[in-house]
């Protein structure tokens, strides 16, 4: 098993929107009163209770699961990477338990830094499920992490529906989890004076399963604050990502009273971020500022990833633009063509591409000294591409040329640091008195009276009465919460397919916000979704410097001294750029007569290697091959009972022709690579057929996190969610401006394309009559 990247995505700080534990007093465990969280989808409960000491290093825990749960695990640090994972599963009427830890996206190995003792009298396996009660000693801190036994730390859970490979063996391997999630464990309310007396007599030898009853009370709540005064706004924009920040800037520039709401917190130093690597202490060089720290985004205490989706989504100021590799490809004219699904009136890509490039120029020499670093993989891959008829150029110098072309990766870094909309559009917005920016505020729904939106509902009572923020007369709401966040808000607001609105209606937290069924607006929210299918090819060449495979333990904790010193002195060197070094495109014809575009990204190092043959990990590099513009497969996203966004239908290879075309492109690259001296294909290795490699590719690894289409733009309310002005069908004043309106994938990574579409969308919104 390889741990999926998504398992790492957890927020360590979650003021809002994260479910919290409640009290559970267990008669089957000496009436100890635990803090308990139960996942509403699978019915698995995770519990903790501590001694009275607020600095305890141990706790008593429980995992209780119904029949059908093959295994379950509790991750102590709020993520599966570099944090202890306590696991249990039933086997022939008994429980098998283990402690594991994973340093990367690989099978977790045994963890020996703590002591686990199963409490037999409270643990059992029976016809309705199983329960593991255990004592965990030396469990509140470990190398590289800890949690507060007197606070509200974030915990993570994982669940498997497939039995582990060798159920009798506590060291057994197991398949990747089927689901996971996060919650806030209120450890401050989990200290019980009966803790020690239970241990003194609670670990007995009783074999009959005890009868358990529950007593549930409310969790410790936030003190009641004085009623907040409601401030109305002309425009309320939900989500401070590529779309929302651009929209907020353009609308505030037009003199409108604008509120921009972000559910997460700061990112770069400019926004108040202070997540600084150990080697840069005393500077303002945060993880989000330093381009070379991009690969460290996926490990450690990853508070920046959204907690309510199985896929990577940035929940912080800047959204995905603050946590991506910052590849910055100006959109082509074809991207906005009617052939790509855009309504008439959107064919102005050139004009808006020029606007965003004027404010935020691209560069393919990100180091301010003008030098290119770590170019060995670039030099090798040139030898693969040139025999295939590729030409080299500065790619953004001719944004429409995307066939048999390659060049240095283009970024929107400025002076060796991440820029993006945060350092441009948000900066100018914040200088205006008619603009307000809220962070750590979670929007649950829009509030509407029939077709008219009156404001937004949040769960922060400091921003308005009961968390409600109103609009001015004729005011408008713009959803820019992303391809997963925007549908969630629409579902809770009674907009979308009936099955998803019903899921939201049954949720105990937001169900009361869903309007009466007579007011529901039936639209295909969550359908028509696309994402680039991507496959990694890993090569070895003696000239390549894999740069320690961008291992977080190196680039974050202990980088190469000369490179760190160079960056701290002048913002130059390898840390001035993210890991990609080369990009390429090629148009590929398919047997269905349609043309699809293949995109490639080349970077030194690799995140995961699969081979039974020896290789030199210091000499490897990765070519990630995507399909982009022209793909025909579609998927569907929705929510589960916990309101967590997920893929109901994966968007990759639903049309088998997409796979046929991508295989063609991969074969071309591999066959050409055979002619390059000293170049070895490591993954897939020589014993693995390419077709088998692609057919068996892990869907979670195939995901590029370039999701589009869940609130598709169009000309009919039966096939789209928003009209040609980005207004939600059936409403008077609700709009969507983010990646979710894109009808089909653009040629390249969508960062710049989303910003260009936001520029155009705001122009259309301001031109509409009846606004504020």
XYZ file of C-alpha atoms in Angstrom:
772
model
C 0.000 0.000 0.000
C 1.044 3.601 -0.647
C -0.587 6.222 1.520
C -2.490 8.535 -0.799
C -1.470 12.165 -1.020
C -4.934 13.171 0.119
C -4.360 11.585 3.516
C -1.788 14.257 4.259
C -4.262 17.060 3.704
C -5.398 18.157 7.174
C -5.638 21.525 8.863
C -3.827 21.762 12.181
C -5.752 24.907 12.998
C -9.466 24.936 12.311
C -11.476 27.625 13.993
C -14.551 26.777 11.988
C -16.120 23.932 10.022
C -14.254 21.081 11.698
C -16.513 18.658 13.599
C -15.580 18.370 17.266
C -15.793 15.584 19.779
C -18.483 15.347 22.433
C -18.578 13.612 25.810
C -19.271 9.883 25.968
C -19.390 8.094 29.325
C -18.821 4.372 28.797
C -20.293 1.965 31.339
C -18.263 -0.756 29.672
C -15.080 1.096 30.623
C -15.688 1.912 34.280
C -17.958 4.846 33.415
C -14.964 6.803 32.221
C -16.063 9.900 30.363
C -14.254 10.125 27.049
C -14.287 12.758 24.358
C -15.744 10.912 21.354
C -16.178 11.505 17.647
C -18.335 9.285 15.418
C -17.997 9.451 11.659
C -21.584 9.806 10.356
C -20.926 7.809 7.182
C -19.318 4.614 8.515
C -20.424 4.805 12.158
C -16.895 4.371 13.561
C -16.232 6.047 16.920
C -12.851 7.316 18.124
C -12.446 8.229 21.808
C -9.850 9.546 24.256
C -9.664 10.168 27.994
C -6.675 11.473 29.961
C -5.518 11.558 33.591
C -6.314 14.714 35.543
C -2.854 16.135 34.788
C -3.013 18.635 31.949
C 0.481 17.609 30.849
C -0.264 13.894 30.612
C 1.773 11.892 28.119
C -0.685 9.006 27.972
C -4.371 8.382 27.416
C -6.964 5.618 27.262
C -8.452 5.331 23.814
C -11.264 3.463 22.097
C -12.065 2.600 18.513
C -15.544 1.122 18.115
C -16.730 -0.026 14.698
C -19.777 -1.805 13.283
C -19.620 -5.071 11.351
C -18.181 -4.537 7.906
C -15.324 -2.300 8.996
C -12.319 -4.433 8.087
C -9.861 -2.136 9.844
C -9.768 1.346 11.329
C -6.983 3.632 12.444
C -6.501 6.749 14.543
C -3.712 9.152 13.496
C -2.547 11.194 16.460
C -1.156 14.186 14.599
C -4.041 15.047 12.317
C -2.511 13.420 9.241
C -1.114 10.047 8.251
C 2.407 11.176 7.372
C 5.045 11.301 10.138
C 2.425 10.753 12.842
C 1.693 7.552 14.811
C -1.235 5.578 13.407
C -3.006 3.279 15.891
C -4.788 0.478 14.030
C -7.011 -2.477 14.890
C -8.970 -5.152 13.055
C -10.948 -8.261 14.004
C -9.612 -11.757 13.307
C -11.477 -14.950 14.301
C -13.226 -13.330 17.240
C -10.160 -11.493 18.547
C -8.599 -8.110 17.923
C -5.239 -7.594 16.249
C -3.632 -4.218 17.002
C -0.602 -2.312 15.820
C 1.111 1.071 15.848
C 2.492 2.298 12.526
C 4.117 5.386 11.078
C 4.752 6.506 7.491
C 7.524 8.869 6.461
C 6.239 9.105 2.885
C 3.543 7.838 0.555
C 4.455 4.226 1.227
C 3.266 1.332 3.384
C 3.384 2.475 7.048
C 5.990 0.590 9.086
C 5.943 -0.498 12.733
C 6.292 2.330 15.257
C 8.008 1.472 18.530
C 8.098 4.877 20.202
C 4.979 4.236 22.314
C 3.476 1.478 24.438
C 0.034 0.060 23.614
C -1.849 -2.133 26.089
C -5.227 -3.603 25.149
C -7.724 -3.452 28.044
C -9.333 -6.852 27.724
C -12.384 -6.268 29.899
C -13.576 -3.411 27.720
C -12.539 -4.725 24.300
C -14.534 -7.223 22.289
C -15.584 -8.643 18.929
C -19.193 -9.735 18.504
C -21.925 -10.087 15.904
C -22.593 -6.350 15.656
C -19.037 -5.090 15.443
C -15.884 -4.676 17.452
C -14.403 -2.390 20.065
C -10.793 -1.793 21.052
C -10.101 -0.122 24.400
C -6.420 0.520 24.992
C -3.882 2.413 27.055
C -1.412 4.442 25.010
C 1.718 5.526 26.886
C 4.295 8.023 25.629
C 1.727 9.050 23.050
C 1.409 12.835 23.111
C 4.738 13.619 21.429
C 7.075 11.917 19.002
C 9.949 12.817 16.744
C 8.636 15.589 14.552
C 5.221 16.046 16.155
C 2.941 16.259 19.182
C -0.583 17.179 20.230
C -1.925 19.196 23.134
C -3.583 17.037 25.831
C -5.346 20.148 27.102
C -6.564 21.815 23.925
C -8.455 20.983 20.730
C -5.959 19.195 18.489
C -6.939 17.933 15.051
C -7.030 14.138 14.758
C -7.410 11.992 11.650
C -9.076 8.650 11.038
C -8.768 6.080 8.271
C -11.018 3.169 7.368
C -10.641 0.082 5.221
C -13.425 -2.095 3.835
C -10.931 -4.719 2.626
C -9.270 -6.999 5.224
C -5.537 -6.629 5.741
C -3.452 -9.115 3.764
C -2.535 -11.370 6.722
C -5.175 -10.768 9.420
C -3.433 -12.784 12.155
C -0.220 -10.777 11.800
C -0.011 -7.339 13.475
C 2.744 -6.465 10.973
C 0.549 -7.278 7.974
C 0.489 -5.025 4.938
C -2.869 -3.649 3.854
C -4.518 -1.907 0.919
C -4.988 1.827 0.786
C -7.763 3.227 2.985
C -11.249 3.478 1.489
C -12.024 6.692 3.353
C -10.546 9.080 5.894
C -11.459 12.252 7.749
C -10.574 14.747 10.465
C -12.090 16.193 13.606
C -11.203 18.375 16.568
C -10.646 16.302 19.731
C -11.532 18.473 22.730
C -8.792 17.054 24.949
C -9.267 19.924 27.391
C -12.605 18.313 28.370
C -11.264 14.737 28.438
C -9.619 14.520 31.873
C -11.284 12.096 34.297
C -10.444 11.723 37.996
C -11.338 8.008 37.772
C -8.618 7.360 35.178
C -6.112 5.676 37.497
C -8.663 3.720 39.486
C -10.015 2.284 36.231
C -6.520 1.207 35.228
C -5.969 -0.395 38.615
C -8.943 -2.685 38.105
C -10.089 -2.116 34.559
C -7.674 -4.237 32.669
C -8.992 -7.531 34.044
C -9.408 -10.833 32.304
C -13.134 -10.809 31.620
C -13.760 -12.434 28.255
C -17.502 -11.836 27.901
C -18.167 -8.568 26.102
C -19.654 -5.988 28.490
C -22.918 -4.283 27.762
C -22.303 -0.679 26.887
C -24.637 2.239 27.432
C -23.989 5.814 26.499
C -24.536 9.176 28.072
C -23.984 12.043 25.705
C -23.695 15.694 26.652
C -22.729 18.764 24.711
C -19.104 19.590 24.106
C -17.534 22.575 25.795
C -18.813 25.547 23.849
C -17.351 28.930 23.012
C -18.442 31.657 25.460
C -21.474 33.607 24.274
C -20.474 36.912 22.723
C -22.547 40.090 22.526
C -24.831 40.200 19.472
C -22.895 41.277 16.405
C -24.002 44.178 14.277
C -24.730 43.268 10.675
C -22.862 45.230 8.017
C -24.418 44.944 4.553
C -22.244 44.706 1.457
C -22.818 45.293 -2.251
C -20.863 42.155 -3.077
C -20.024 39.237 -0.821
C -17.389 36.979 -2.357
C -16.855 33.538 -0.841
C -13.342 32.190 -1.295
C -10.000 33.998 -1.613
C -8.467 31.949 -4.420
C -7.573 32.753 -8.016
C -11.163 33.663 -8.919
C -12.319 35.326 -5.711
C -9.315 37.616 -5.232
C -9.477 38.882 -8.811
C -13.238 39.459 -8.539
C -12.846 41.320 -5.236
C -10.191 43.610 -6.652
C -12.096 44.486 -9.809
C -15.354 45.119 -7.936
C -13.757 47.243 -5.220
C -11.891 49.157 -7.934
C -15.321 49.889 -9.432
C -16.347 51.530 -6.143
C -18.526 48.711 -4.816
C -18.582 47.832 -1.122
C -16.960 44.403 -1.136
C -16.532 41.673 1.470
C -14.133 38.827 0.675
C -14.497 35.783 2.941
C -11.842 33.079 3.294
C -12.420 29.967 5.395
C -8.689 29.510 6.044
C -5.956 31.756 7.333
C -2.776 33.504 6.179
C -0.313 32.072 3.680
C 2.605 34.263 2.673
C 4.302 36.655 5.065
C 2.454 39.544 3.431
C -0.862 38.033 4.559
C 0.365 37.388 8.105
C 1.764 33.904 7.559
C 4.600 32.756 9.796
C 5.198 29.124 8.778
C 8.950 29.588 8.415
C 11.460 26.746 7.899
C 14.042 26.208 10.664
C 16.885 27.347 8.416
C 15.186 30.688 7.740
C 14.272 31.675 11.288
C 14.512 35.414 11.775
C 13.300 36.111 8.227
C 9.892 36.460 6.584
C 10.574 33.531 4.258
C 7.522 31.356 4.867
C 6.794 28.003 3.267
C 4.404 29.803 0.937
C 6.904 32.483 -0.063
C 9.884 30.257 -0.907
C 9.265 28.577 -4.291
C 11.637 25.683 -3.624
C 9.561 24.571 -0.644
C 6.610 23.602 -2.862
C 7.234 19.864 -2.457
C 7.142 20.260 1.348
C 3.449 21.213 1.082
C 2.451 17.542 1.196
C 3.969 16.473 4.528
C 4.082 17.546 8.144
C 1.497 19.675 9.904
C -0.413 20.547 6.737
C -2.928 23.063 8.048
C -3.373 24.644 4.622
C -5.277 21.771 2.966
C -9.081 21.692 3.130
C -10.377 19.119 5.592
C -13.672 18.350 3.917
C -12.601 16.765 0.649
C -10.674 13.636 -0.290
C -8.555 15.657 -2.716
C -6.057 18.469 -2.400
C -7.639 21.911 -2.161
C -6.035 24.944 -0.568
C -7.975 26.430 2.342
C -5.924 29.548 3.004
C -5.451 33.006 1.564
C -4.666 32.547 -2.113
C -6.334 29.145 -2.288
C -4.613 26.818 -4.709
C -2.343 29.615 -5.965
C -0.585 29.647 -2.584
C 0.113 25.909 -2.475
C 0.686 24.898 -6.104
C 3.923 24.776 -8.100
C 2.875 28.161 -9.576
C 3.150 26.962 -13.171
C 1.734 29.928 -15.057
C 0.491 29.313 -18.593
C -1.328 32.134 -20.330
C -4.606 30.794 -21.792
C -4.905 30.101 -25.505
C -7.687 31.408 -27.723
C -8.936 27.828 -28.021
C -9.363 27.631 -24.249
C -12.258 30.112 -24.431
C -13.682 28.944 -27.751
C -17.244 27.811 -28.334
C -15.703 24.498 -29.324
C -14.425 24.176 -25.775
C -17.928 24.796 -24.429
C -17.874 28.545 -23.740
C -20.932 30.616 -24.693
C -20.677 33.326 -27.277
C -19.100 36.459 -25.793
C -16.281 34.679 -24.009
C -13.870 34.642 -26.958
C -11.653 37.419 -25.605
C -8.878 35.384 -24.049
C -6.097 37.456 -25.593
C -7.346 40.691 -24.087
C -7.622 39.287 -20.569
C -4.454 37.193 -20.812
C -2.636 40.446 -21.541
C -4.257 42.116 -18.530
C -3.207 39.458 -16.049
C 0.261 39.131 -17.571
C 0.644 42.899 -17.273
C -0.140 42.782 -13.585
C 1.621 39.487 -12.942
C 4.258 38.729 -15.604
C 5.454 35.189 -16.164
C 9.097 34.172 -15.966
C 10.984 31.075 -17.039
C 14.120 32.260 -15.190
C 12.738 32.450 -11.648
C 16.083 33.111 -9.921
C 16.698 36.896 -9.878
C 20.332 36.360 -10.893
C 19.097 35.181 -14.298
C 20.681 31.735 -13.959
C 18.917 28.413 -14.482
C 19.551 25.796 -11.806
C 19.172 21.995 -11.764
C 18.926 21.836 -15.549
C 20.268 18.296 -16.000
C 16.813 16.744 -16.475
C 15.987 19.503 -18.978
C 19.076 18.645 -20.995
C 18.247 14.923 -21.020
C 14.573 15.325 -21.959
C 15.509 17.583 -24.877
C 17.173 14.518 -26.351
C 13.848 12.652 -26.120
C 11.698 15.429 -27.589
C 13.763 16.778 -30.468
C 13.688 13.486 -32.451
C 9.888 13.583 -32.106
C 9.765 16.927 -33.947
C 9.526 19.254 -30.935
C 10.744 22.867 -31.055
C 12.153 24.821 -28.126
C 10.866 28.302 -27.278
C 9.777 30.612 -24.478
C 6.320 29.142 -24.207
C 4.339 32.171 -22.988
C 5.837 34.275 -25.778
C 3.416 32.472 -28.102
C 0.578 31.293 -25.882
C -1.338 29.746 -28.808
C 1.517 27.495 -29.931
C 0.973 24.234 -28.035
C 1.857 21.459 -30.464
C 5.283 19.783 -30.484
C 6.712 22.565 -28.314
C 8.815 22.531 -25.172
C 10.567 25.066 -22.999
C 11.586 26.059 -19.512
C 8.773 25.989 -16.964
C 7.042 29.363 -16.593
C 6.100 30.718 -13.175
C 4.560 33.808 -11.630
C 7.356 34.192 -9.082
C 8.692 37.714 -8.520
C 12.146 38.443 -7.092
C 12.591 34.824 -6.116
C 9.307 34.589 -4.184
C 5.743 33.445 -4.830
C 3.552 36.263 -6.073
C 0.223 35.228 -7.590
C -3.026 37.095 -6.935
C -2.098 37.560 -3.272
C 0.825 39.849 -4.105
C -1.041 41.714 -6.844
C -4.845 41.800 -6.854
C -5.284 41.298 -3.094
C -2.625 43.872 -2.321
C -4.431 46.605 -4.253
C -7.819 45.571 -2.843
C -6.629 45.894 0.749
C -5.581 49.476 0.127
C -9.209 50.500 -0.500
C -11.579 51.615 2.271
C -14.559 49.955 0.536
C -12.942 46.498 0.793
C -13.035 44.154 3.802
C -11.310 40.804 4.132
C -12.305 38.125 6.641
C -10.238 35.013 7.320
C -11.204 31.893 9.305
C -14.883 32.424 8.451
C -16.742 29.435 7.049
C -19.749 30.070 4.804
C -22.370 27.358 5.242
C -24.950 28.544 2.724
C -26.392 31.487 0.909
C -29.654 32.723 2.383
C -32.354 33.275 -0.166
C -35.952 34.318 -0.449
C -37.017 32.362 -3.491
C -34.791 33.543 -6.321
C -33.296 36.445 -4.385
C -30.205 36.038 -2.209
C -30.315 38.182 0.933
C -26.882 37.311 2.341
C -24.692 34.450 3.494
C -24.870 32.245 6.560
C -21.615 31.568 8.419
C -20.922 29.848 11.695
C -19.006 32.816 13.081
C -21.372 34.775 15.283
C -18.896 37.670 15.576
C -19.556 38.797 12.005
C -23.334 39.156 12.193
C -26.414 38.020 14.153
C -26.157 34.226 14.375
C -23.417 34.416 11.752
C -25.584 36.030 9.053
C -24.010 38.691 6.803
C -26.544 40.660 4.707
C -26.396 42.255 1.283
C -27.294 45.848 0.493
C -30.322 46.488 -1.654
C -29.695 44.857 -5.046
C -26.481 43.346 -3.667
C -24.955 40.168 -5.051
C -23.121 37.080 -3.818
C -20.282 35.526 -5.801
C -19.205 31.989 -4.954
C -15.495 31.430 -5.561
C -15.021 28.506 -3.188
C -13.589 26.143 -5.802
C -14.773 23.049 -7.613
C -15.613 21.272 -4.361
C -16.470 24.192 -2.059
C -18.896 25.963 -4.389
C -21.089 22.855 -4.938
C -21.197 22.236 -1.181
C -22.593 25.727 -0.594
C -25.079 25.338 -3.437
C -26.331 21.996 -2.071
C -26.873 23.484 1.389
C -28.687 26.394 -0.251
C -31.161 24.062 -1.971
C -29.526 24.331 -5.400
C -28.453 21.220 -7.306
C -29.614 17.658 -7.900
C -32.183 16.323 -5.447
C -29.984 13.529 -4.086
C -27.251 15.926 -2.951
C -29.659 18.468 -1.455
C -31.217 15.618 0.522
C -27.788 14.614 1.859
C -27.246 18.194 3.055
C -30.755 18.296 4.509
C -29.989 15.283 6.729
C -26.746 16.707 8.089
C -27.163 17.689 11.762
C -25.001 20.816 11.425
C -26.324 22.444 8.254
C -29.556 20.582 7.552
C -31.693 23.318 9.093
C -30.254 25.809 6.587
C -31.604 23.935 3.570
C -34.766 25.700 2.347
C -38.095 23.963 1.927
C -38.259 21.532 -0.992
C -40.693 23.782 -2.806
C -37.824 26.296 -3.164
C -35.211 23.866 -4.452
C -33.621 24.710 -7.794
C -32.782 21.588 -9.770
C -29.469 22.138 -11.572
C -26.656 19.741 -12.594
C -24.280 20.901 -9.844
C -21.380 18.466 -9.518
C -21.808 16.926 -12.975
C -19.641 17.545 -16.054
C -16.449 17.406 -13.992
C -13.018 17.029 -15.573
C -9.460 16.712 -14.297
C -6.234 15.938 -16.137
C -5.403 12.226 -15.976
C -1.660 12.078 -15.261
C 0.877 9.257 -15.359
C 4.438 9.401 -13.998
C 7.389 7.991 -15.896
C 10.563 7.816 -13.818
C 13.994 7.703 -15.454
C 17.591 7.479 -14.284
C 20.540 9.240 -15.912
C 24.070 9.643 -14.568
C 24.117 13.422 -15.129
C 20.965 14.144 -13.134
C 20.900 15.628 -9.640
C 17.656 14.382 -8.046
C 17.983 17.100 -5.408
C 17.358 14.644 -2.578
C 14.008 13.929 -4.248
C 12.752 17.139 -2.647
C 12.414 15.244 0.630
C 10.753 17.488 3.205
C 13.159 16.321 5.883
C 15.882 17.861 3.720
C 14.447 20.951 2.046
C 12.462 21.965 5.136
C 14.692 20.873 8.015
C 18.187 20.446 6.644
C 18.741 21.790 3.110
C 22.065 21.902 1.326
C 23.905 24.628 3.251
C 25.198 26.531 0.221
C 21.740 26.634 -1.412
C 20.030 27.809 1.775
C 22.682 30.462 2.365
C 22.399 31.692 -1.217
C 18.636 32.062 -0.956
C 18.792 33.824 2.401
C 21.365 36.255 1.014
C 19.800 37.146 -2.332
C 16.619 35.055 -2.998
C 18.537 33.251 -5.746
C 19.535 29.668 -6.487
C 17.558 26.393 -6.518
C 15.120 27.649 -3.879
C 14.012 30.524 -6.143
C 12.087 28.067 -8.341
C 9.665 25.193 -7.743
C 10.594 21.638 -8.743
C 9.417 21.631 -12.439
C 12.127 22.386 -14.972
C 10.576 21.710 -18.399
C 7.112 21.588 -19.937
C 5.938 20.318 -23.303
C 2.765 19.892 -25.380
C 1.721 17.741 -28.327
C -1.562 17.335 -30.198
C -2.588 13.681 -30.514
C -5.261 12.332 -32.821
C -7.601 9.637 -31.516
C -9.450 6.776 -33.211
C -12.687 8.718 -32.674
C -11.421 11.471 -34.984
C -10.964 13.958 -32.112
C -7.727 15.687 -31.130
C -6.505 15.687 -27.550
C -3.498 17.550 -26.205
C -0.756 15.876 -24.205
C 1.109 18.015 -21.681
C 4.287 17.043 -19.861
C 6.088 18.331 -16.774
C 9.678 17.342 -16.030
C 11.285 17.656 -12.599
C 14.364 16.215 -10.931
C 13.651 13.530 -8.335
C 10.605 11.349 -7.778
C 8.007 10.930 -5.059
C 7.405 7.210 -5.437
C 9.346 4.557 -7.361
C 7.961 1.128 -8.270
C 10.549 -1.388 -9.455
C 12.170 -4.631 -8.330
C 15.489 -3.639 -9.884
C 18.260 -1.593 -8.236
C 18.444 2.085 -9.096
C 20.271 5.192 -7.911
C 17.782 7.444 -6.137
C 20.165 10.390 -6.437
C 20.055 10.255 -10.262
C 16.356 9.975 -11.058
C 13.867 12.386 -12.582
C 10.124 12.328 -13.370
C 8.164 13.069 -16.511
C 4.502 13.541 -15.594
C 2.373 13.128 -18.717
C -1.164 14.557 -18.752
C -4.074 14.810 -21.119
C -5.567 18.289 -21.176
C -7.556 20.150 -23.840
C -9.882 17.924 -25.847
C -10.378 15.053 -23.410
C -13.889 13.630 -23.413
C -14.190 11.838 -20.055
C -16.463 13.362 -17.405
C -17.087 12.588 -13.764
C -19.285 13.726 -10.936
C -18.527 15.149 -7.517
C -20.824 15.390 -4.514
C -20.899 15.181 -0.742
C -21.274 12.443 1.832
C -23.248 12.520 5.088
C -20.438 14.477 6.749
C -20.612 17.122 3.980
C -17.222 16.019 2.723
C -16.647 16.552 -0.985
C -15.791 13.451 -2.961
C -15.780 12.021 -6.457
C -19.000 10.113 -7.000
C -17.739 9.207 -10.476
C -14.013 9.550 -11.174
C -13.385 11.805 -14.178
C -10.407 9.889 -15.580
C -10.711 7.458 -18.506
C -14.496 7.206 -18.468
C -14.094 7.362 -22.225
C -11.610 4.590 -23.117
C -10.384 6.636 -26.078
C -8.740 9.049 -23.617
C -6.651 6.169 -22.291
C -5.823 4.982 -25.811
C -4.572 8.438 -26.740
C -2.520 8.872 -23.558
C -0.945 5.450 -24.077
C 0.035 6.545 -27.567
C 1.777 9.623 -26.180
C 3.523 7.654 -23.427
C 4.755 5.096 -25.948
C 6.215 7.840 -28.116
C 8.191 9.224 -25.186
C 9.399 5.821 -23.985
C 10.443 4.685 -27.461
C 12.352 7.900 -28.102
C 14.008 7.650 -24.668
C 15.538 4.320 -25.703
C 17.803 6.210 -28.109
C 19.278 8.442 -25.373
C 22.631 7.190 -24.143
C 22.765 5.971 -20.500
C 19.072 6.720 -19.954
C 17.142 4.017 -18.064
C 13.385 3.759 -17.527
C 12.926 2.894 -13.834
C 9.114 3.050 -13.523
C 7.477 1.205 -15.140
C 10.375 -1.252 -15.156
C 11.289 -3.601 -17.995
C 9.067 -6.400 -16.681
C 5.918 -4.226 -16.600
C 3.963 -3.627 -19.782
C 2.986 0.009 -20.216
C -0.668 -0.934 -20.707
C -0.665 -2.868 -17.416
C 1.070 0.027 -15.684
C -1.597 2.494 -16.809
C -4.513 0.096 -16.244
C -3.366 -0.527 -12.656
C -2.449 3.069 -11.874
C -3.774 4.290 -8.525
C -6.627 6.755 -9.243
C -5.559 8.946 -6.319
C -2.121 9.306 -7.936
C -3.665 9.922 -11.375
C -5.464 12.987 -10.032
C -3.884 16.315 -11.037
C -6.171 18.419 -8.801
C -7.144 20.625 -11.729
C -10.864 20.038 -11.180
C -13.257 22.030 -13.353
C -16.904 21.904 -14.460
C -18.885 21.291 -11.271
C -20.877 24.521 -11.787
C -20.541 24.594 -15.555
C -21.298 27.676 -17.619
C -23.737 27.314 -20.513
C -26.868 28.469 -22.288
C -29.419 26.031 -20.831
C -30.433 25.298 -17.247
C -30.707 21.600 -18.075
C -27.047 21.236 -19.023
C -25.357 24.025 -17.054
C -25.402 25.687 -13.636
C -24.619 29.299 -14.542
C -25.590 31.352 -17.570
C -23.252 33.264 -19.876
C -22.958 36.028 -17.254
C -21.984 33.441 -14.563
C -25.349 33.929 -12.793
C -26.819 30.771 -11.267
C -29.923 29.744 -13.176
C -33.152 30.391 -11.267
C -31.634 33.127 -9.062
C -31.564 36.889 -9.373
C -28.235 37.745 -7.784
C -26.092 34.653 -7.189
C -22.958 34.196 -9.311
C -20.046 31.749 -9.543
C -16.534 32.835 -10.491
C -14.000 30.055 -10.077
C -12.714 26.904 -11.800
C -16.078 25.201 -11.391
C -17.677 27.215 -14.228
C -15.119 26.049 -16.811
C -16.946 23.871 -19.349
C -13.800 21.937 -20.395
C -10.153 21.782 -19.444
C -7.756 24.435 -20.763
C -4.465 23.558 -22.509
C -2.283 24.009 -19.433
C -2.370 24.234 -15.657
C -5.441 26.413 -15.037
C -3.990 29.003 -12.634
C -3.724 31.883 -15.135
C -6.774 30.786 -17.128
C -8.983 31.029 -14.021
C -7.712 34.529 -13.321
C -8.383 35.595 -16.917
C -11.911 34.177 -16.761
C -12.496 36.060 -13.488
C -11.454 39.340 -15.120
C -13.945 38.745 -17.921
C -16.684 37.508 -15.570
C -16.558 40.643 -13.436
C -16.804 42.820 -16.533
C -19.964 40.936 -17.489
C -21.427 41.129 -13.957
C -20.846 44.886 -13.703
C -22.506 45.370 -17.096
C -25.737 43.743 -15.913
C -28.588 46.030 -14.950
C -30.193 46.018 -11.525
C -27.011 45.687 -9.479
C -25.811 47.791 -6.559
